[in-house]
Amino acid sequence: MRTKVYVNIDHIIAVQIGQQITNKLEWIYNQWQRILDKQMSLEQEIPIKQKCLQWIKVGDKPFQFTDSALVTQPKDLEQNDVLIQVYSAGVNPIDGKMAAENIAHVKLPAVVGYDVSGTIVGIGSSVKDFKIGDDVLGCLTFKRGGGFQQYCVTDESVLIKKNPGVSHEQAASLGVAYLSALDGLQHVRNQIQGKSVFVPGGSGGVGHFIVQICKILGASPLIASASKEEGIKLLKETYHCDHVINHAKEDVVAKIQEITVGQGAHIVFDSTYISSSFEKSIRSTANGGSWIVLGKFAQEGSVEEQICQQQNVKLIHADLGKYSAKPEFEAKRSEFFRQGLKEACEWILQGKLKPYINQQPTIEELETAIEKLRKGQSGFGKVVAKIH
């Protein structure tokens, strides 16, 4: 005798869907609980005092290290600010220049340091893009700074979330140097593919990013210069420049003319800060080409401007400072900083961009690192400090 079994398919489906919903809700609850636990943990760990390299005066010996600087607490944050536990901070020439001249008219005592990577441990009431526990990186404004301390406060608009595949050290190497390179290249970005590009001092902090961006964008031939064997090797073997000129031993202008068959390089980006390099790099530029200079050099009426006019060369200034000083650029700052840093991180994840970090001083060693950088004794690539 056979027994008939009636199966209510709708009931089974309903049970399965119900179980799936329950599982999903449990997963969401667990994830949210982890976030809350992490937030509570981070909030509880915020100390009252911290290690910090304070900027106490303008001029000689402007810094003073302390291990008892006060930490801004989350309850005291402005509405658009975040509090970051800083793990790594990039060191740049602007750190020493700012302390020596106070070009941003900052009220002292203060803290320099503009490239940071760390974890958000506090947020203001109107912060929308981040939550406590997010790993972030950013480029702080020159008016505010604050990177050379264990806990820094900044506006959320200059930050992006850090992908786990990008280390804190890599993230903190970007900021000022990478965005300075990008600021100059944005004017010629669509012209780089298949064109000759020359980067004097291509192994430097900004220079090694210029070289890599131009390589990614298809510059051909890509030419750089350096004076020491380590820098030459870096440019040839790591960044795959087509030609590397030893500017201490070779005639740069003649060599560029030889490589480009008498035309000169279509684009030249001089980030050396060395005036003796400028005339050579301008004369290495093709008729009708572009000469990009980093910093407040080659101003109206300068020798460099006159040579550019004589050579029929377009003069382009790369200056990240304008995003902290001029209202028309301040309005564009968040978009430029965020898009630039996101692109850099994507290229790092793809293996296309490789920041070269040659020194990692501790926060206690920062003052010495800044002085060595000022004297040109820091070697190649970037210096990134360990803050936590």
Short mmCIF file of C-alpha atoms in Angstrom, two decimals:
data_model
loop_
_atom_site.label_atom_id
_atom_site.label_comp_id
_atom_site.label_asym_id
_atom_site.label_seq_id
_atom_site.Cartn_x
_atom_site.Cartn_y
_atom_site.Cartn_z
CA MET A 1 0.00 0.00 0.00
CA ARG A 2 1.44 3.36 -0.99
CA THR A 3 1.12 6.45 1.20
CA LYS A 4 0.64 9.77 -0.55
CA VAL A 5 2.75 12.62 0.80
CA TYR A 6 1.58 16.14 0.16
CA VAL A 7 4.29 18.81 0.25
CA ASN A 8 3.38 22.44 0.72
CA ILE A 9 5.97 24.06 -1.53
CA ASP A 10 4.90 27.58 -0.58
CA HIS A 11 5.44 26.75 3.08
CA ILE A 12 8.94 25.35 2.43
CA ILE A 13 9.92 28.40 0.39
CA ALA A 14 8.57 30.71 3.07
CA VAL A 15 10.57 28.87 5.74
CA GLN A 16 13.74 29.05 3.64
CA ILE A 17 13.29 32.75 2.95
CA GLY A 18 12.58 33.36 6.60
CA GLN A 19 15.77 31.55 7.58
CA GLN A 20 17.79 33.55 5.04
CA ILE A 21 16.38 36.80 6.41
CA THR A 22 17.15 35.69 9.96
CA ASN A 23 20.71 34.79 9.00
CA LYS A 24 21.15 38.13 7.23
CA LEU A 25 19.81 40.06 10.22
CA GLU A 26 22.11 38.14 12.55
CA TRP A 27 25.07 38.95 10.28
CA ILE A 28 24.13 42.65 10.20
CA TYR A 29 23.73 42.67 13.98
CA ASN A 30 27.10 41.01 14.50
CA GLN A 31 28.82 43.43 12.11
CA TRP A 32 27.21 46.42 13.81
CA GLN A 33 28.16 45.05 17.22
CA ARG A 34 31.78 44.72 16.11
CA ILE A 35 31.75 48.34 14.94
CA LEU A 36 30.23 49.50 18.24
CA ASP A 37 32.74 47.45 20.20
CA LYS A 38 35.61 48.91 18.17
CA GLN A 39 34.26 52.43 18.64
CA MET A 40 33.93 51.99 22.39
CA SER A 41 37.39 50.46 22.55
CA LEU A 42 38.95 53.31 20.58
CA GLU A 43 37.12 55.97 22.59
CA GLN A 44 38.28 54.41 25.84
CA GLU A 45 41.89 54.31 24.65
CA ILE A 46 42.23 58.03 23.80
CA PRO A 47 44.78 59.43 26.24
CA ILE A 48 44.94 62.92 27.72
CA LYS A 49 48.55 63.52 26.69
CA GLN A 50 50.67 62.51 23.70
CA LYS A 51 54.07 62.64 22.02
CA CYS A 52 54.40 65.59 19.69
CA LEU A 53 56.97 67.64 17.78
CA GLN A 54 55.81 71.15 18.65
CA TRP A 55 56.52 74.17 16.49
CA ILE A 56 57.26 76.83 19.08
CA LYS A 57 58.89 79.68 17.14
CA VAL A 58 59.76 80.94 13.65
CA GLY A 59 63.37 80.79 12.50
CA ASP A 60 66.28 78.73 13.81
CA LYS A 61 65.58 75.73 16.05
CA PRO A 62 61.81 76.11 15.72
CA PHE A 63 60.87 72.71 17.17
CA GLN A 64 60.60 71.16 20.58
CA PHE A 65 59.77 67.52 21.26
CA THR A 66 57.39 66.76 24.12
CA ASP A 67 55.65 63.68 25.45
CA SER A 68 53.02 65.68 27.33
CA ALA A 69 51.12 67.63 24.66
CA LEU A 70 47.37 67.67 25.23
CA VAL A 71 45.16 65.49 23.03
CA THR A 72 41.97 67.04 21.65
CA GLN A 73 39.09 64.93 22.92
CA PRO A 74 36.16 63.84 20.67
CA LYS A 75 33.67 65.99 22.60
CA ASP A 76 35.71 69.09 21.70
CA LEU A 77 35.80 68.51 17.93
CA GLU A 78 34.30 71.03 15.50
CA GLN A 79 31.33 69.65 13.56
CA ASN A 80 33.27 68.71 10.39
CA ASP A 81 36.44 67.56 12.14
CA VAL A 82 37.78 64.10 12.86
CA LEU A 83 40.36 62.93 15.39
CA ILE A 84 42.97 60.59 13.91
CA GLN A 85 45.32 58.26 15.74
CA VAL A 86 48.34 58.78 13.50
CA TYR A 87 50.47 55.75 12.62
CA SER A 88 52.66 57.24 9.89
CA ALA A 89 53.43 60.78 8.71
CA GLY A 90 55.33 61.88 5.63
CA VAL A 91 58.22 64.34 5.93
CA ASN A 92 58.55 67.06 3.27
CA PRO A 93 60.68 70.18 2.61
CA ILE A 94 57.61 72.29 3.42
CA ASP A 95 57.84 71.19 7.07
CA GLY A 96 61.14 73.00 7.58
CA LYS A 97 60.21 75.89 5.30
CA MET A 98 56.95 76.50 7.15
CA ALA A 99 58.71 76.50 10.53
CA ALA A 100 61.43 78.86 9.29
CA GLU A 101 59.16 81.38 7.56
CA ASN A 102 55.55 80.75 8.69
CA ILE A 103 54.32 81.35 5.16
CA ALA A 104 50.77 80.33 6.16
CA HIS A 105 50.67 82.78 9.10
CA VAL A 106 49.90 80.06 11.64
CA LYS A 107 49.37 80.97 15.29
CA LEU A 108 52.03 79.36 17.51
CA PRO A 109 52.55 76.99 19.19
CA ALA A 110 51.43 74.62 16.46
CA VAL A 111 52.38 71.35 14.77
CA VAL A 112 53.62 70.87 11.21
CA GLY A 113 53.33 67.64 9.22
CA TYR A 114 50.86 67.37 6.36
CA ASP A 115 50.83 63.75 5.17
CA VAL A 116 49.13 61.34 7.56
CA SER A 117 47.77 57.81 7.71
CA GLY A 118 45.95 56.39 10.70
CA THR A 119 42.63 55.45 12.28
CA ILE A 120 39.70 57.71 13.10
CA VAL A 121 39.00 57.67 16.84
CA GLY A 122 36.59 60.60 17.07
CA ILE A 123 34.17 62.44 14.77
CA GLY A 124 32.37 65.78 14.80
CA SER A 125 28.59 66.02 14.77
CA SER A 126 28.30 66.72 11.02
CA VAL A 127 30.88 64.26 9.67
CA LYS A 128 29.25 62.22 6.89
CA ASP A 129 31.94 60.29 5.06
CA PHE A 130 33.68 58.52 7.94
CA LYS A 131 32.99 56.64 11.14
CA ILE A 132 35.08 55.74 14.16
CA GLY A 133 37.40 52.86 13.31
CA ASP A 134 37.95 53.83 9.66
CA ASP A 135 41.55 53.74 8.45
CA VAL A 136 42.25 56.93 6.50
CA LEU A 137 44.97 58.88 4.74
CA GLY A 138 45.13 62.47 3.71
CA CYS A 139 46.97 65.68 2.98
CA LEU A 140 46.37 68.28 5.68
CA THR A 141 46.20 71.95 4.72
CA PHE A 142 49.22 74.19 5.21
CA LYS A 143 47.16 76.50 7.42
CA ARG A 144 46.35 73.69 9.81
CA GLY A 145 48.93 70.89 9.61
CA GLY A 146 49.19 68.72 12.70
CA GLY A 147 50.66 65.46 11.42
CA PHE A 148 53.68 65.23 13.71
CA GLN A 149 51.74 64.19 16.80
CA GLN A 150 50.11 60.95 17.87
CA TYR A 151 46.55 62.32 17.61
CA CYS A 152 45.73 64.99 15.05
CA VAL A 153 42.55 66.88 14.21
CA THR A 154 41.58 67.77 10.67
CA ASP A 155 38.60 68.50 8.46
CA GLU A 156 37.14 65.38 6.85
CA SER A 157 37.31 66.98 3.39
CA VAL A 158 41.05 66.30 2.98
CA LEU A 159 40.82 62.58 3.79
CA ILE A 160 39.96 59.34 2.01
CA LYS A 161 39.48 55.82 3.35
CA LYS A 162 42.59 53.66 3.21
CA ASN A 163 42.36 50.30 1.47
CA PRO A 164 43.85 47.48 3.61
CA GLY A 165 46.13 46.62 0.69
CA VAL A 166 47.92 49.95 1.06
CA SER A 167 50.21 50.15 4.10
CA HIS A 168 50.18 53.14 6.45
CA GLU A 169 53.74 53.89 5.35
CA GLN A 170 52.81 53.91 1.66
CA ALA A 171 49.72 56.00 2.37
CA ALA A 172 51.68 58.61 4.33
CA SER A 173 54.28 58.90 1.56
CA LEU A 174 51.72 60.40 -0.84
CA GLY A 175 50.17 63.69 0.29
CA VAL A 176 52.30 66.73 -0.52
CA ALA A 177 54.78 65.03 -2.87
CA TYR A 178 52.29 63.06 -4.96
CA LEU A 179 49.72 65.86 -5.16
CA SER A 180 52.45 68.37 -6.11
CA ALA A 181 53.42 66.09 -8.99
CA LEU A 182 49.79 65.76 -9.99
CA ASP A 183 49.17 69.52 -9.73
CA GLY A 184 51.81 70.20 -12.35
CA LEU A 185 50.91 67.30 -14.62
CA GLN A 186 47.17 68.00 -14.66
CA HIS A 187 47.82 70.79 -17.18
CA VAL A 188 49.46 68.41 -19.68
CA ARG A 189 47.96 65.06 -18.69
CA ASN A 190 46.21 64.51 -22.01
CA GLN A 191 49.43 65.27 -23.92
CA ILE A 192 51.73 62.74 -22.23
CA GLN A 193 50.81 59.59 -24.18
CA GLY A 194 53.55 58.90 -26.72
CA LYS A 195 55.40 62.16 -26.01
CA SER A 196 58.93 62.71 -24.71
CA VAL A 197 59.10 63.72 -21.04
CA PHE A 198 62.16 64.79 -19.06
CA VAL A 199 62.22 64.80 -15.24
CA PRO A 200 65.34 66.40 -13.71
CA GLY A 201 66.04 64.95 -10.28
CA GLY A 202 63.72 62.05 -10.95
CA SER A 203 64.78 60.10 -7.85
CA GLY A 204 63.63 62.79 -5.40
CA GLY A 205 60.48 62.84 -3.28
CA VAL A 206 58.32 64.62 -5.87
CA GLY A 207 60.46 63.56 -8.82
CA HIS A 208 59.99 59.81 -8.34
CA PHE A 209 56.21 60.30 -8.37
CA ILE A 210 56.40 62.45 -11.54
CA VAL A 211 58.40 59.71 -13.24
CA GLN A 212 55.91 57.01 -12.27
CA ILE A 213 52.81 58.98 -13.24
CA CYS A 214 54.32 59.78 -16.64
CA LYS A 215 55.26 56.12 -17.14
CA ILE A 216 51.71 55.03 -16.31
CA LEU A 217 50.28 57.62 -18.71
CA GLY A 218 52.45 56.39 -21.58
CA ALA A 219 55.32 58.87 -21.90
CA SER A 220 57.80 57.80 -24.56
CA PRO A 221 60.65 58.23 -24.29
CA LEU A 222 60.69 58.83 -20.53
CA ILE A 223 63.92 60.55 -19.51
CA ALA A 224 65.13 61.36 -16.01
CA SER A 225 68.33 62.56 -14.40
CA ALA A 226 70.17 61.84 -11.16
CA SER A 227 73.73 62.26 -9.93
CA LYS A 228 74.33 59.26 -7.66
CA GLU A 229 74.50 55.60 -8.57
CA GLU A 230 71.70 54.60 -6.20
CA GLY A 231 69.35 57.15 -7.77
CA ILE A 232 70.32 56.14 -11.29
CA LYS A 233 69.76 52.47 -10.45
CA LEU A 234 66.36 53.27 -8.92
CA LEU A 235 65.23 55.12 -12.03
CA LYS A 236 66.44 52.41 -14.40
CA GLU A 237 65.55 49.20 -12.58
CA THR A 238 62.53 50.11 -10.45
CA TYR A 239 60.82 52.83 -12.49
CA HIS A 240 61.99 51.68 -15.95
CA CYS A 241 62.93 55.05 -17.41
CA ASP A 242 63.98 54.79 -21.05
CA HIS A 243 67.01 57.02 -20.45
CA VAL A 244 68.73 58.18 -17.26
CA ILE A 245 71.23 61.03 -17.46
CA ASN A 246 73.96 61.51 -14.87
CA HIS A 247 73.69 65.29 -14.58
CA ALA A 248 76.92 65.46 -12.56
CA LYS A 249 78.95 64.00 -15.43
CA GLU A 250 76.98 64.60 -18.63
CA ASP A 251 75.83 67.67 -20.56
CA VAL A 252 72.09 67.49 -19.89
CA VAL A 253 70.97 69.75 -22.75
CA ALA A 254 73.17 67.98 -25.31
CA LYS A 255 72.04 64.56 -24.09
CA ILE A 256 68.35 65.50 -24.34
CA GLN A 257 68.93 66.81 -27.87
CA GLU A 258 70.63 63.54 -28.78
CA ILE A 259 67.83 61.38 -27.34
CA THR A 260 65.07 63.44 -28.98
CA VAL A 261 66.89 63.83 -32.32
CA GLY A 262 67.32 67.57 -31.93
CA GLN A 263 63.77 68.37 -30.89
CA GLY A 264 63.99 68.60 -27.12
CA ALA A 265 61.52 67.04 -24.69
CA HIS A 266 57.85 67.90 -25.20
CA ILE A 267 57.28 68.12 -21.44
CA VAL A 268 59.85 68.93 -18.76
CA PHE A 269 58.94 68.94 -15.05
CA ASP A 270 61.66 70.40 -12.81
CA SER A 271 60.97 69.70 -9.13
CA THR A 272 64.56 70.14 -7.94
CA TYR A 273 64.15 73.54 -6.22
CA ILE A 274 67.64 74.27 -7.62
CA SER A 275 67.89 77.43 -9.71
CA SER A 276 71.04 76.18 -11.47
CA SER A 277 68.95 73.33 -12.89
CA PHE A 278 66.25 75.58 -14.31
CA GLU A 279 68.04 77.09 -17.30
CA LYS A 280 69.31 73.67 -18.39
CA SER A 281 65.88 72.08 -18.11
CA ILE A 282 64.19 74.95 -19.98
CA ARG A 283 66.73 74.66 -22.80
CA SER A 284 65.99 70.92 -22.86
CA THR A 285 62.34 71.66 -23.70
CA ALA A 286 61.07 71.45 -27.27
CA ASN A 287 59.89 74.51 -29.15
CA GLY A 288 56.20 74.82 -28.28
CA GLY A 289 56.60 72.40 -25.37
CA SER A 290 55.79 72.80 -21.68
CA TRP A 291 58.19 73.54 -18.82
CA ILE A 292 56.71 72.83 -15.39
CA VAL A 293 58.46 74.11 -12.28
CA LEU A 294 57.64 73.22 -8.68
CA GLY A 295 57.44 76.04 -6.16
CA LYS A 296 57.35 79.81 -6.34
CA PHE A 297 60.13 80.11 -8.90
CA ALA A 298 60.16 81.64 -12.38
CA GLN A 299 57.80 84.45 -11.46
CA GLU A 300 56.92 87.36 -13.75
CA GLY A 301 60.04 89.14 -14.97
CA SER A 302 62.40 86.35 -13.91
CA VAL A 303 65.27 85.04 -16.02
CA GLU A 304 63.43 81.71 -16.32
CA GLU A 305 60.33 83.39 -17.71
CA GLN A 306 62.43 85.28 -20.25
CA ILE A 307 64.15 82.09 -21.41
CA CYS A 308 60.77 80.36 -21.75
CA GLN A 309 59.57 83.21 -23.97
CA GLN A 310 62.74 83.07 -26.07
CA GLN A 311 62.41 79.29 -26.46
CA ASN A 312 58.65 79.47 -27.19
CA VAL A 313 58.04 77.28 -24.15
CA LYS A 314 54.86 77.31 -22.07
CA LEU A 315 55.61 78.03 -18.39
CA ILE A 316 53.49 76.09 -15.86
CA HIS A 317 53.73 76.46 -12.08
CA ALA A 318 53.08 73.52 -9.76
CA ASP A 319 52.28 74.84 -6.29
CA LEU A 320 50.21 72.91 -3.76
CA GLY A 321 50.20 75.94 -1.47
CA LYS A 322 47.53 77.66 -3.53
CA TYR A 323 44.97 75.13 -2.30
CA SER A 324 45.45 76.55 1.21
CA ALA A 325 45.88 80.22 0.29
CA LYS A 326 43.64 81.20 -2.63
CA PRO A 327 39.82 81.05 -2.29
CA GLU A 328 39.30 79.93 -5.89
CA PHE A 329 41.56 76.92 -5.27
CA GLU A 330 40.34 76.23 -1.73
CA ALA A 331 36.93 75.53 -3.30
CA LYS A 332 38.54 72.86 -5.52
CA ARG A 333 40.80 71.41 -2.81
CA SER A 334 38.66 68.54 -1.54
CA GLU A 335 37.90 67.18 -5.01
CA PHE A 336 41.50 67.50 -6.20
CA PHE A 337 43.03 65.99 -3.05
CA ARG A 338 40.54 63.13 -2.80
CA GLN A 339 40.55 62.17 -6.47
CA GLY A 340 44.33 62.34 -6.64
CA LEU A 341 44.88 60.21 -3.54
CA LYS A 342 42.27 57.66 -4.60
CA GLU A 343 43.94 57.28 -7.99
CA ALA A 344 47.34 56.89 -6.33
CA CYS A 345 46.05 54.15 -4.03
CA GLU A 346 44.43 52.33 -6.95
CA TRP A 347 47.75 52.40 -8.80
CA ILE A 348 49.56 51.10 -5.69
CA LEU A 349 47.10 48.19 -5.47
CA GLN A 350 47.65 47.47 -9.18
CA GLY A 351 51.42 47.48 -8.71
CA LYS A 352 51.87 50.47 -11.02
CA LEU A 353 52.87 53.02 -8.37
CA LYS A 354 55.67 52.14 -5.94
CA PRO A 355 56.54 54.80 -3.36
CA TYR A 356 60.20 54.57 -2.43
CA ILE A 357 60.61 55.01 1.34
CA ASN A 358 64.27 55.27 2.26
CA GLN A 359 64.01 56.33 5.92
CA GLN A 360 61.50 55.77 8.73
CA PRO A 361 62.49 57.88 11.74
CA THR A 362 60.55 57.72 15.01
CA ILE A 363 58.62 60.72 16.28
CA GLU A 364 61.53 61.41 18.63
CA GLU A 365 63.88 61.57 15.61
CA LEU A 366 61.69 63.84 13.50
CA GLU A 367 63.52 67.09 14.16
CA THR A 368 66.77 65.57 12.89
CA ALA A 369 64.97 64.11 9.85
CA ILE A 370 63.52 67.52 8.94
CA GLU A 371 66.95 69.15 9.21
CA LYS A 372 68.59 66.45 7.06
CA LEU A 373 65.90 66.94 4.42
CA ARG A 374 66.48 70.70 4.48
CA LYS A 375 70.19 70.14 3.85
CA GLY A 376 69.56 67.64 1.06
CA GLN A 377 70.97 64.73 3.05
CA SER A 378 67.93 62.44 3.05
CA GLY A 379 68.73 60.37 0.00
CA PHE A 380 66.13 59.34 -2.54
CA GLY A 381 62.37 59.01 -2.51
CA LYS A 382 60.45 59.70 0.69
CA VAL A 383 61.02 59.93 4.42
CA VAL A 384 58.06 58.59 6.42
CA ALA A 385 58.01 58.84 10.21
CA LYS A 386 56.64 56.23 12.59
CA ILE A 387 54.31 58.14 14.89
CA HIS A 388 52.58 55.29 16.76
#
